[in-house]
XYZ file of C-alpha atoms in Angstrom:
683
model
C -94.717 182.192 183.261
C -92.601 183.045 180.229
C -94.011 182.389 176.810
C -92.290 179.970 174.411
C -91.151 181.148 170.961
C -93.186 179.742 168.240
C -91.203 178.265 165.161
C -93.145 178.308 161.914
C -93.354 174.962 160.252
C -95.165 172.917 157.657
C -98.008 171.075 159.269
C -99.185 167.695 157.992
C -102.943 167.648 157.326
C -103.329 164.542 155.124
C -102.228 161.026 154.833
C -98.610 160.202 154.329
C -98.157 158.588 150.967
C -95.324 157.075 148.815
C -94.260 158.274 145.356
C -96.770 157.168 142.667
C -94.463 157.725 139.752
C -90.943 156.300 139.203
C -87.841 157.135 137.257
C -85.297 154.366 136.333
C -81.704 155.301 135.638
C -79.035 153.069 134.184
C -75.573 154.444 134.852
C -72.056 153.395 134.257
C -68.678 154.720 135.325
C -66.947 156.539 132.502
C -63.696 158.457 133.121
C -64.150 158.344 136.877
C -67.790 159.503 136.951
C -71.070 157.765 136.757
C -72.976 158.883 133.766
C -76.553 157.961 132.696
C -76.749 155.639 129.707
C -80.603 155.263 129.667
C -83.595 156.710 131.605
C -87.177 155.500 131.557
C -90.101 156.961 133.444
C -93.464 155.315 134.554
C -96.225 157.738 135.474
C -98.701 156.331 138.006
C -101.894 157.428 139.587
C -102.070 158.531 143.284
C -104.166 155.405 144.232
C -101.844 152.593 145.303
C -103.252 149.970 143.027
C -102.780 152.153 139.929
C -98.968 152.721 140.080
C -95.688 150.701 140.611
C -95.603 151.152 144.389
C -94.676 148.038 146.290
C -94.631 144.631 144.654
C -94.741 145.931 141.004
C -91.610 148.060 141.672
C -89.711 145.171 143.056
C -90.697 142.970 140.110
C -89.472 145.720 137.737
C -86.102 145.868 139.632
C -85.660 142.109 139.221
C -86.689 142.193 135.571
C -84.225 144.952 134.716
C -81.334 143.155 136.565
C -82.297 139.899 134.801
C -81.931 141.737 131.401
C -78.632 143.341 132.188
C -77.106 140.257 133.729
C -78.032 137.937 130.832
C -74.820 137.299 128.986
C -76.734 137.177 125.672
C -77.101 141.058 125.974
C -73.494 141.856 127.244
C -71.635 142.414 124.020
C -73.988 145.050 122.523
C -74.282 146.765 125.961
C -70.444 146.805 126.368
C -70.145 148.173 122.784
C -72.565 151.029 123.598
C -70.537 151.758 126.786
C -67.477 152.103 124.611
C -69.349 154.591 122.462
C -70.423 156.464 125.478
C -66.778 156.630 126.746
C -65.737 158.117 123.413
C -68.556 160.527 123.314
C -68.214 161.876 126.756
C -64.574 162.962 126.136
C -66.297 165.849 124.276
C -67.336 168.529 126.651
C -69.913 169.806 124.066
C -72.072 166.818 124.769
C -73.004 168.088 128.273
C -76.432 169.708 128.485
C -78.491 171.425 131.107
C -80.399 169.237 133.641
C -84.067 168.547 133.022
C -86.549 167.861 135.833
C -89.111 165.204 135.684
C -92.704 166.370 135.131
C -94.672 167.226 138.305
C -98.372 166.483 138.613
C -101.132 167.550 140.887
C -101.368 164.628 143.360
C -104.758 165.836 144.536
C -106.240 165.334 141.046
C -106.763 161.572 140.352
C -107.335 162.042 136.640
C -105.468 160.114 134.037
C -106.087 162.848 131.497
C -104.094 165.309 133.577
C -101.234 162.753 133.705
C -101.184 161.629 130.023
C -97.707 161.700 128.483
C -97.167 161.871 124.803
C -94.561 159.645 123.373
C -91.563 161.630 121.972
C -91.194 160.500 118.323
C -88.425 162.762 117.363
C -85.689 162.389 120.015
C -82.974 159.938 118.885
C -81.790 157.851 121.900
C -78.030 157.923 122.058
C -77.706 154.238 123.117
C -80.762 152.462 121.891
C -79.991 148.893 122.744
C -79.459 149.775 126.457
C -82.484 151.984 126.338
C -84.531 149.171 124.909
C -83.359 146.866 127.634
C -84.423 149.381 130.373
C -87.845 150.119 128.734
C -88.769 146.456 128.452
C -87.643 145.805 131.969
C -89.888 148.493 133.389
C -92.854 147.774 131.118
C -93.183 143.982 131.209
C -93.499 141.659 134.124
C -92.643 138.328 132.437
C -93.555 136.254 135.613
C -96.985 137.592 135.860
C -97.583 138.656 132.344
C -98.417 142.141 133.458
C -97.666 145.410 131.675
C -97.044 149.074 132.528
C -96.800 152.210 130.433
C -93.245 153.601 130.416
C -91.453 156.278 128.431
C -87.864 156.929 127.435
C -86.413 160.202 128.814
C -83.498 162.305 127.759
C -80.200 161.653 129.376
C -80.198 165.186 130.888
C -83.127 164.189 133.127
C -82.303 164.236 136.874
C -84.232 163.228 140.088
C -84.957 165.882 142.731
C -85.531 164.662 146.361
C -88.014 167.597 146.838
C -90.525 165.858 144.491
C -93.645 164.497 146.162
C -94.378 162.655 142.788
C -91.343 160.652 141.965
C -89.227 157.756 143.348
C -86.082 156.534 141.725
C -84.461 153.260 140.851
C -80.689 153.241 139.897
C -79.103 150.394 138.097
C -75.200 150.511 137.827
C -73.968 148.437 134.802
C -70.239 149.535 135.171
C -69.513 145.741 135.700
C -72.068 143.601 133.921
C -71.000 140.520 135.812
C -71.822 142.411 139.107
C -74.831 144.670 138.320
C -75.868 146.790 141.238
C -79.208 148.411 142.019
C -80.865 150.761 144.629
C -84.191 152.340 145.464
C -84.761 155.919 146.587
C -88.194 156.945 147.981
C -89.296 159.726 150.247
C -92.829 159.987 151.616
C -94.958 163.064 151.151
C -98.208 164.499 152.487
C -100.633 167.346 152.121
C -99.202 170.124 154.274
C -100.128 173.648 155.367
C -97.721 176.430 156.308
C -98.271 177.326 159.927
C -96.595 180.762 160.514
C -98.037 181.261 163.990
C -99.775 179.376 166.872
C -102.958 181.354 166.133
C -102.783 180.067 162.525
C -102.526 176.372 163.690
C -105.555 177.019 165.948
C -107.556 178.468 163.102
C -106.603 175.743 160.695
C -107.373 172.969 163.195
C -110.731 174.555 164.071
C -111.785 174.615 160.474
C -110.772 171.036 160.081
C -112.825 169.835 163.005
C -115.808 171.950 161.807
C -115.703 170.446 158.420
C -114.945 166.835 159.477
C -111.689 167.001 157.461
C -109.091 169.614 156.846
C -108.814 170.601 153.206
C -106.289 172.659 151.241
C -102.567 172.740 151.467
C -99.963 171.416 149.136
C -98.190 168.117 148.779
C -94.617 168.251 150.168
C -91.930 165.717 151.061
C -92.256 164.868 154.782
C -88.521 164.296 155.561
C -86.551 167.306 156.311
C -83.366 165.408 156.074
C -83.064 163.145 153.160
C -79.883 161.011 153.122
C -78.323 160.316 149.853
C -78.392 156.518 150.199
C -80.394 153.744 148.516
C -82.529 151.017 149.803
C -82.698 147.271 148.949
C -85.936 145.617 148.052
C -86.268 144.326 151.522
C -85.661 147.755 153.100
C -88.019 149.339 150.768
C -90.818 146.916 151.480
C -90.254 147.138 155.209
C -90.239 150.943 155.255
C -93.377 151.226 153.336
C -95.091 148.224 155.118
C -95.653 146.538 151.662
C -96.587 142.835 151.323
C -96.013 140.540 148.382
C -99.427 140.275 146.574
C -98.626 137.708 143.855
C -97.364 134.196 144.548
C -94.861 134.273 141.580
C -93.148 137.355 143.095
C -92.085 135.577 146.397
C -88.913 134.339 144.818
C -87.966 137.848 143.687
C -87.114 139.105 147.114
C -84.754 136.106 147.720
C -83.064 136.655 144.333
C -82.665 140.402 144.903
C -81.011 139.750 148.250
C -77.942 138.544 146.372
C -77.626 141.760 144.298
C -75.357 144.358 145.775
C -76.473 148.003 146.245
C -75.102 150.789 144.287
C -72.420 153.054 145.878
C -73.383 156.714 146.571
C -71.073 157.854 143.823
C -73.425 156.359 141.394
C -75.947 159.083 142.257
C -73.641 162.102 141.600
C -75.054 163.126 138.269
C -78.630 161.865 138.301
C -79.426 163.220 141.833
C -78.049 166.737 142.018
C -77.383 167.927 145.547
C -78.615 171.323 146.758
C -74.980 172.575 146.729
C -74.733 172.132 142.856
C -72.929 168.888 142.884
C -74.229 168.170 139.400
C -71.631 170.574 137.986
C -69.066 167.711 137.324
C -65.927 168.583 135.402
C -66.424 168.009 131.651
C -64.716 164.802 130.711
C -62.960 166.327 127.764
C -60.953 168.481 130.210
C -59.785 165.555 132.356
C -57.420 163.931 129.993
C -53.800 164.512 130.684
C -51.074 164.328 128.017
C -48.687 161.689 129.051
C -45.351 161.263 127.197
C -45.240 157.877 125.438
C -42.752 155.382 126.880
C -40.025 153.920 124.597
C -41.861 150.602 123.866
C -44.984 152.528 122.935
C -42.906 154.870 120.773
C -41.463 151.905 118.791
C -44.989 150.551 118.208
C -46.339 153.890 116.992
C -43.319 154.248 114.673
C -44.034 150.898 113.008
C -47.698 151.927 112.609
C -46.854 154.994 110.903
C -44.675 153.210 108.337
C -47.506 150.779 107.459
C -50.506 153.234 107.034
C -49.415 154.650 103.689
C -48.930 151.374 101.943
C -51.546 148.893 100.614
C -50.108 145.837 102.637
C -47.065 145.106 104.675
C -45.141 142.162 105.930
C -46.599 141.462 109.359
C -43.193 139.932 110.450
C -41.932 143.526 111.026
C -43.867 143.471 114.182
C -42.342 140.158 115.518
C -39.969 142.071 117.832
C -42.417 144.508 119.348
C -45.138 141.815 119.790
C -43.160 140.460 122.810
C -43.587 143.854 124.534
C -46.080 143.383 127.476
C -49.515 144.620 126.686
C -48.570 144.969 123.013
C -52.167 144.559 121.726
C -53.493 147.168 124.139
C -50.891 149.683 123.243
C -51.415 148.902 119.444
C -55.104 149.454 119.791
C -54.830 152.661 121.751
C -52.474 154.005 119.141
C -54.996 153.292 116.434
C -57.767 154.988 118.340
C -55.570 158.080 118.611
C -55.007 158.267 114.825
C -58.305 157.240 113.221
C -57.924 159.699 110.356
C -54.825 157.826 109.171
C -56.791 154.617 108.538
C -57.810 154.774 104.976
C -58.940 152.439 102.261
C -55.833 150.187 102.338
C -55.798 146.566 103.517
C -52.943 147.584 105.889
C -55.525 149.011 108.218
C -57.068 145.528 108.382
C -53.687 143.978 109.060
C -53.216 146.297 112.039
C -56.586 145.289 113.337
C -55.583 141.672 113.102
C -52.504 142.339 115.086
C -54.612 144.136 117.799
C -57.127 141.255 118.115
C -55.117 138.135 117.213
C -56.291 135.018 119.236
C -59.291 136.884 120.621
C -62.918 135.865 120.380
C -64.514 139.406 120.046
C -63.378 142.338 117.795
C -64.717 145.597 119.073
C -64.263 148.261 116.517
C -67.113 150.626 117.498
C -64.660 153.421 118.671
C -62.766 153.375 115.443
C -63.605 156.032 112.904
C -63.082 156.239 109.074
C -62.760 152.537 108.600
C -62.982 151.220 105.057
C -64.732 148.107 103.781
C -61.415 147.023 102.190
C -59.693 147.202 105.648
C -62.497 145.033 107.207
C -62.310 142.494 104.445
C -58.589 142.024 105.214
C -59.305 141.078 108.939
C -60.746 137.682 108.491
C -59.827 134.227 107.020
C -56.321 134.131 108.488
C -55.044 131.545 111.015
C -54.639 134.087 113.919
C -58.341 135.129 113.569
C -59.943 131.569 113.691
C -61.093 132.157 117.287
C -63.171 135.259 116.371
C -66.924 134.594 117.034
C -68.206 138.142 117.234
C -67.577 141.704 116.026
C -69.025 145.042 116.804
C -68.610 148.279 114.676
C -70.229 151.616 114.265
C -71.590 151.700 110.728
C -71.654 155.531 110.671
C -67.916 155.473 110.814
C -67.548 152.932 107.862
C -66.498 154.605 104.585
C -69.057 153.931 102.025
C -70.852 150.935 103.754
C -72.464 148.777 101.116
C -72.988 145.113 100.117
C -69.216 144.789 100.011
C -69.263 145.150 103.834
C -71.631 142.138 104.192
C -69.434 140.181 101.731
C -66.327 140.906 103.796
C -67.930 139.755 107.039
C -69.318 136.537 105.419
C -65.754 135.470 104.717
C -65.373 134.439 108.370
C -66.564 130.904 108.945
C -66.335 131.340 112.733
C -68.352 134.446 113.020
C -71.569 134.008 114.966
C -72.542 137.432 116.231
C -72.421 140.853 114.392
C -73.371 144.102 116.112
C -74.007 147.071 113.877
C -74.028 150.084 116.163
C -74.628 153.684 115.100
C -73.151 156.918 116.452
C -74.800 158.532 119.499
C -74.931 161.840 117.580
C -76.684 160.353 114.497
C -79.891 162.023 113.260
C -81.458 159.123 111.196
C -81.527 155.325 111.422
C -81.890 154.498 107.747
C -78.436 153.041 107.482
C -79.340 150.060 109.589
C -82.311 149.161 107.343
C -80.226 149.466 104.203
C -77.544 147.166 105.662
C -80.203 144.653 106.788
C -81.659 144.522 103.187
C -78.228 143.643 101.958
C -77.828 141.029 104.569
C -81.237 139.546 103.920
C -79.902 138.690 100.360
C -77.595 136.210 102.219
C -80.008 134.050 104.206
C -77.302 131.359 104.651
C -75.298 134.006 106.568
C -78.300 135.044 108.629
C -79.081 131.514 109.550
C -75.806 130.974 111.268
C -75.176 134.441 112.732
C -77.182 136.774 115.044
C -77.143 140.289 113.639
C -77.925 143.276 115.776
C -78.926 146.558 114.172
C -78.860 149.691 116.449
C -81.323 151.349 114.037
C -83.889 148.648 114.651
C -84.035 149.605 118.437
C -83.682 153.271 117.877
C -86.560 153.466 115.358
C -88.808 151.543 117.718
C -87.995 153.884 120.557
C -89.258 156.687 118.255
C -92.214 154.562 117.273
C -91.151 154.557 113.688
C -90.507 151.733 111.135
C -87.022 150.690 110.265
C -87.897 148.335 107.405
C -90.121 148.919 104.330
C -93.761 148.154 104.786
C -95.074 148.607 101.116
C -93.527 147.824 97.751
C -91.553 150.646 96.132
C -93.641 152.748 93.594
C -96.812 150.978 94.899
C -100.090 152.569 93.872
C -102.162 154.156 96.536
C -104.724 152.051 98.288
C -104.652 148.665 99.919
C -101.683 146.643 98.707
C -99.823 143.663 100.036
C -97.151 144.479 102.575
C -93.391 143.796 102.078
C -91.408 141.441 104.404
C -87.696 142.066 103.825
C -86.571 139.370 106.331
C -86.344 135.914 104.675
C -88.801 133.345 105.758
C -86.271 130.559 105.769
C -84.582 132.336 108.657
C -87.511 134.245 110.342
C -90.680 132.212 109.475
C -93.270 134.087 111.437
C -95.063 136.634 109.355
C -97.801 138.030 111.616
C -100.105 137.120 114.548
C -103.894 137.797 114.761
C -105.155 138.014 118.391
C -108.716 137.962 119.638
C -109.416 139.168 123.271
C -112.584 138.943 125.206
C -114.411 141.986 126.524
C -116.285 140.975 129.663
C -120.027 141.555 129.383
C -123.224 140.290 130.902
C -124.745 139.959 127.513
C -123.472 138.392 124.324
C -119.576 138.047 124.468
C -117.614 140.663 122.584
C -114.069 140.600 121.486
C -111.363 143.044 120.572
C -108.916 142.207 117.811
C -105.235 143.020 117.155
C -102.680 142.297 114.454
C -98.965 142.076 115.127
C -96.282 142.068 112.374
C -93.198 140.011 113.142
C -91.082 140.642 110.011
C -89.080 143.290 111.808
C -88.675 141.421 115.077
C -86.049 139.081 113.633
C -87.157 136.075 115.682
C -85.855 132.718 114.727
C -88.135 129.696 115.296
C -87.095 128.663 118.929
C -86.691 132.218 120.144
C -90.347 132.853 118.954
C -91.562 129.764 120.708
C -89.895 130.824 123.979
C -91.603 134.170 123.582
C -94.921 132.717 122.615
C -95.336 130.765 125.844
C -94.612 133.875 127.837
C -97.067 135.827 125.694
C -99.882 133.347 126.321
C -99.298 133.948 130.001
C -99.634 137.690 129.484
C -102.904 137.132 127.628
C -104.469 135.245 130.528
C -103.108 137.908 132.978
C -104.700 140.700 130.871
C -108.063 138.930 130.965
C -107.879 138.387 134.596
C -106.799 141.871 135.609
C -109.204 143.538 133.039
C -106.321 145.685 131.599
C -103.549 145.184 129.043
C -101.112 147.413 127.186
C -100.912 145.663 123.758
C -97.654 147.574 123.058
C -95.883 146.186 126.071
C -97.355 142.782 125.581
C -95.138 142.322 122.419
C -92.133 142.569 124.786
C -92.910 138.969 125.639
C -91.189 138.256 122.418
C -88.443 140.833 122.278
C -87.360 140.172 125.767
C -87.952 136.271 125.816
C -85.411 133.766 126.992
C -82.773 132.897 124.456
C -84.133 129.303 124.122
C -86.740 127.080 125.524
C -84.190 125.483 127.813
C -83.659 128.910 129.675
C -85.765 129.742 132.732
C -87.920 132.931 132.084
C -87.230 133.889 135.709
C -83.510 134.302 135.025
C -83.191 134.721 131.290
C -84.102 137.549 129.033
C -82.449 138.160 125.659
C -83.223 141.540 124.028
C -83.971 141.559 120.335
C -85.631 144.234 118.183
C -88.933 145.608 119.396
C -91.456 144.960 116.719
C -91.343 148.475 115.377
C -94.351 148.299 112.985
C -96.661 146.879 115.739
C -95.187 149.190 118.477
C -95.534 152.333 116.307
C -99.178 152.040 115.637
C -101.896 153.438 117.943
C -105.253 152.240 119.076
C -106.869 153.378 115.864
C -104.841 151.461 113.408
C -103.072 148.216 112.667
C -99.911 147.240 111.030
C -100.163 146.358 107.370
C -101.237 142.736 107.033
C -99.276 140.645 104.606
C -100.686 138.126 102.268
C -100.386 134.543 103.386
C -97.543 132.837 101.547
C -96.286 129.232 101.606
C -92.898 130.254 103.133
C -94.291 132.151 106.061
C -96.576 131.406 109.034
C -99.523 133.333 110.493
C -100.283 132.665 114.123
C -103.945 132.797 115.193
C -104.692 133.329 118.893
C -107.987 133.468 120.768
C -108.172 134.291 124.429
C -111.546 133.375 125.751
C -113.624 133.314 128.928
C -115.558 130.361 130.067
C -119.196 131.630 130.222
C -122.210 130.121 131.926
C -125.550 130.799 130.437
C -127.917 131.949 133.176
C -130.941 132.988 131.053
C -131.827 132.876 127.488
C -129.775 135.541 125.647
C -127.679 136.419 128.744
C -124.186 135.241 129.595
C -122.285 135.623 132.906
C -118.596 135.770 132.682
C -116.178 134.497 135.237
C -112.877 136.353 134.865
C -110.810 133.397 136.430
C -112.054 130.888 133.881
C -109.676 131.721 130.981
C -108.361 129.600 128.277
C -106.405 130.245 125.114
C -106.659 128.577 121.662
C -104.159 129.029 118.916
C -102.919 127.670 115.599
C -99.920 128.124 113.129
C -101.288 128.456 109.699
C -99.747 128.661 106.266
C -100.802 127.939 102.562
C -99.505 124.674 101.181
C -99.033 125.816 97.687
C -100.441 129.031 96.592
C -100.408 132.467 98.329
C -103.664 133.870 99.738
C -104.281 137.517 99.039
C -105.446 139.531 101.951
C -106.917 142.627 100.249
C -108.159 140.740 97.325
C -109.167 137.427 98.862
C -110.429 134.422 96.896
C -114.130 134.171 96.423
C -114.153 130.667 98.164
C -112.588 129.989 101.503
C -109.403 127.757 101.400
C -110.164 124.110 102.007
C -108.267 121.809 104.350
C -106.018 120.656 101.544
C -104.932 124.237 100.833
C -103.863 125.161 104.373
C -101.375 123.629 106.835
C -102.498 124.045 110.429
C -100.194 122.938 113.319
C -99.381 123.459 116.918
C -96.216 124.816 118.577
C -94.370 121.524 118.686
C -95.223 120.696 115.088
C -94.158 124.171 113.855
C -90.789 123.737 115.518
C -90.461 120.183 113.957
C -90.762 121.857 110.619
C -88.734 124.988 111.189
C -86.163 123.923 113.777
C -86.069 120.125 113.962
C -83.074 120.182 116.326
C -85.264 121.598 119.238
C -86.205 118.947 121.661
C -90.003 118.875 121.744
C -89.879 117.831 125.432
C -88.874 121.484 126.218
C -92.191 122.719 124.868
C -94.121 120.244 127.134
C -91.965 121.420 130.078
C -92.749 125.089 129.499
C -96.414 124.443 129.032
C -96.496 122.382 132.286
C -94.718 125.174 134.288
C -97.278 127.710 132.877
C -100.159 125.480 133.935
C -98.707 125.195 137.402
C -98.264 128.940 137.664
C -101.887 129.483 136.620
C -103.173 127.048 139.133
C -101.095 128.427 142.042
C -102.482 131.940 141.185
C -106.037 131.073 141.812
């Protein structure tokens, strides 16, 4: 009988397992290719209940999509995509691919998987990165938190990794966001070079009751470059929905389209080297301008060297189809010619006449004088929002704020910064100038890219102490005006479950850099209370990610937390501190509110001196507190405790009645009732 030829192979000797760590990529189509705009990683443990495998991953997909589909976030995201398009025309911005960290899956130790937060890297598109980070880190429905880390845009996914799975979010069209999941199983394997080696390996495994050794490898030899839906992922891995509030997620995700395979071209390199895409800077083709475009360009050239001009000279060319698009393209092609004159502002007015949004983020070398000439003319009365790159403004100063304040219709201002910037101080300086105009801040929403960028580096973006303050304990500074952002800080007490006398941990959160107006804070506060109870029940919390309850809260109390998530600045001062320190506490002042929160366990005394805790019996007490007349020093407190006549203590509805009387108090009752129903259904 003829012997058969033995083919060497990798033999599975352990359980087949799914990825325990996940990389989340946000991509957008720029100049014909999908480029990464933000990347976040979440490192898990090999045990299934200590990573994002299954339901937590689906919940993160839904949360991310909720954030990117919320129209409150669209304008700053679109502005950063415009900056990305301008940046990626430069071939020098391409860099070598970086692989995700690999870990020993056979070593279930958190110490071996500990990742240090990168406090030096400046994220090119900080608002989009903050959207993704909070979507991964915080499950608003269950109040659960996960550790997650921003990654460099050169990071790629490799399908040979036994550690990592991937989620892709395509935001090319924010009105039709797409997603997809990539996951390949792995197992411990041994190389079998011969039939005799297989017999020896198997014999040793039987003799020792289990077969040890080998290395983790991906099981599938053929790994198709396609993504899965949430339903397909759950079915493939035989996962089940564990938490009641997540049942609706599968149904909601069923209506979200999957990403096309072209969305994977850069972030998932093929073995054939498909990641070597042509540099975008080399893709542009010089096209000779048509006669109408030449006429528009000629008129532009005649206006750039004068202080002002008669706009009627454009009357004839304004009838040309796509006149505004042609005019704007011409201005972008000649940014160096836009100087200090008001004529540049007149050209911008022509380009955006009768529009609601003015997007100037791609325009370089723009003067404050030119910006000031844009507003307060009849054709600009529809403008409600403006976005600009403050690094490109010539000598930005208080005059910039004065110029923007001239528009009575303006409601949203987006101060972006260059993707190639090295510092974020300009955002803080401009906010200090804007804070001197609380009447403007009260009617507009101002977004500062530096606020998001600094938080992603775990650094402050606003001052924390008085200038030239003496060393030692001093009262902290709050730059944001209380009449607009009334919450100063929040003191939180959390229970530590014990069989003996109850113990508590304490945290302090500073809100002055979170820029939360009263109703927005209220919407986040209800979500935060849910997270406190979840943390008590689960026995774990990530205090940093819990603050995302506020910075990714619904826009208002009337919005459903399931489908609404407006992104505001991460509270940088609280986010930047580690477990060994707190933010600087501020003195209690009559204009600002301090929130006191105590999460507690119902405890039944079984024997004298002994308490038994029941983790499901949680309740939260809270109060909003402020001095009525005189400030209360924190580091040099009064000798006698303040009396009832010296402090104002109220609940959430009373707080809103004082600070935002137009908010319907019935909305607060509705949200509290919904939270109560969720807690009851979870028992």
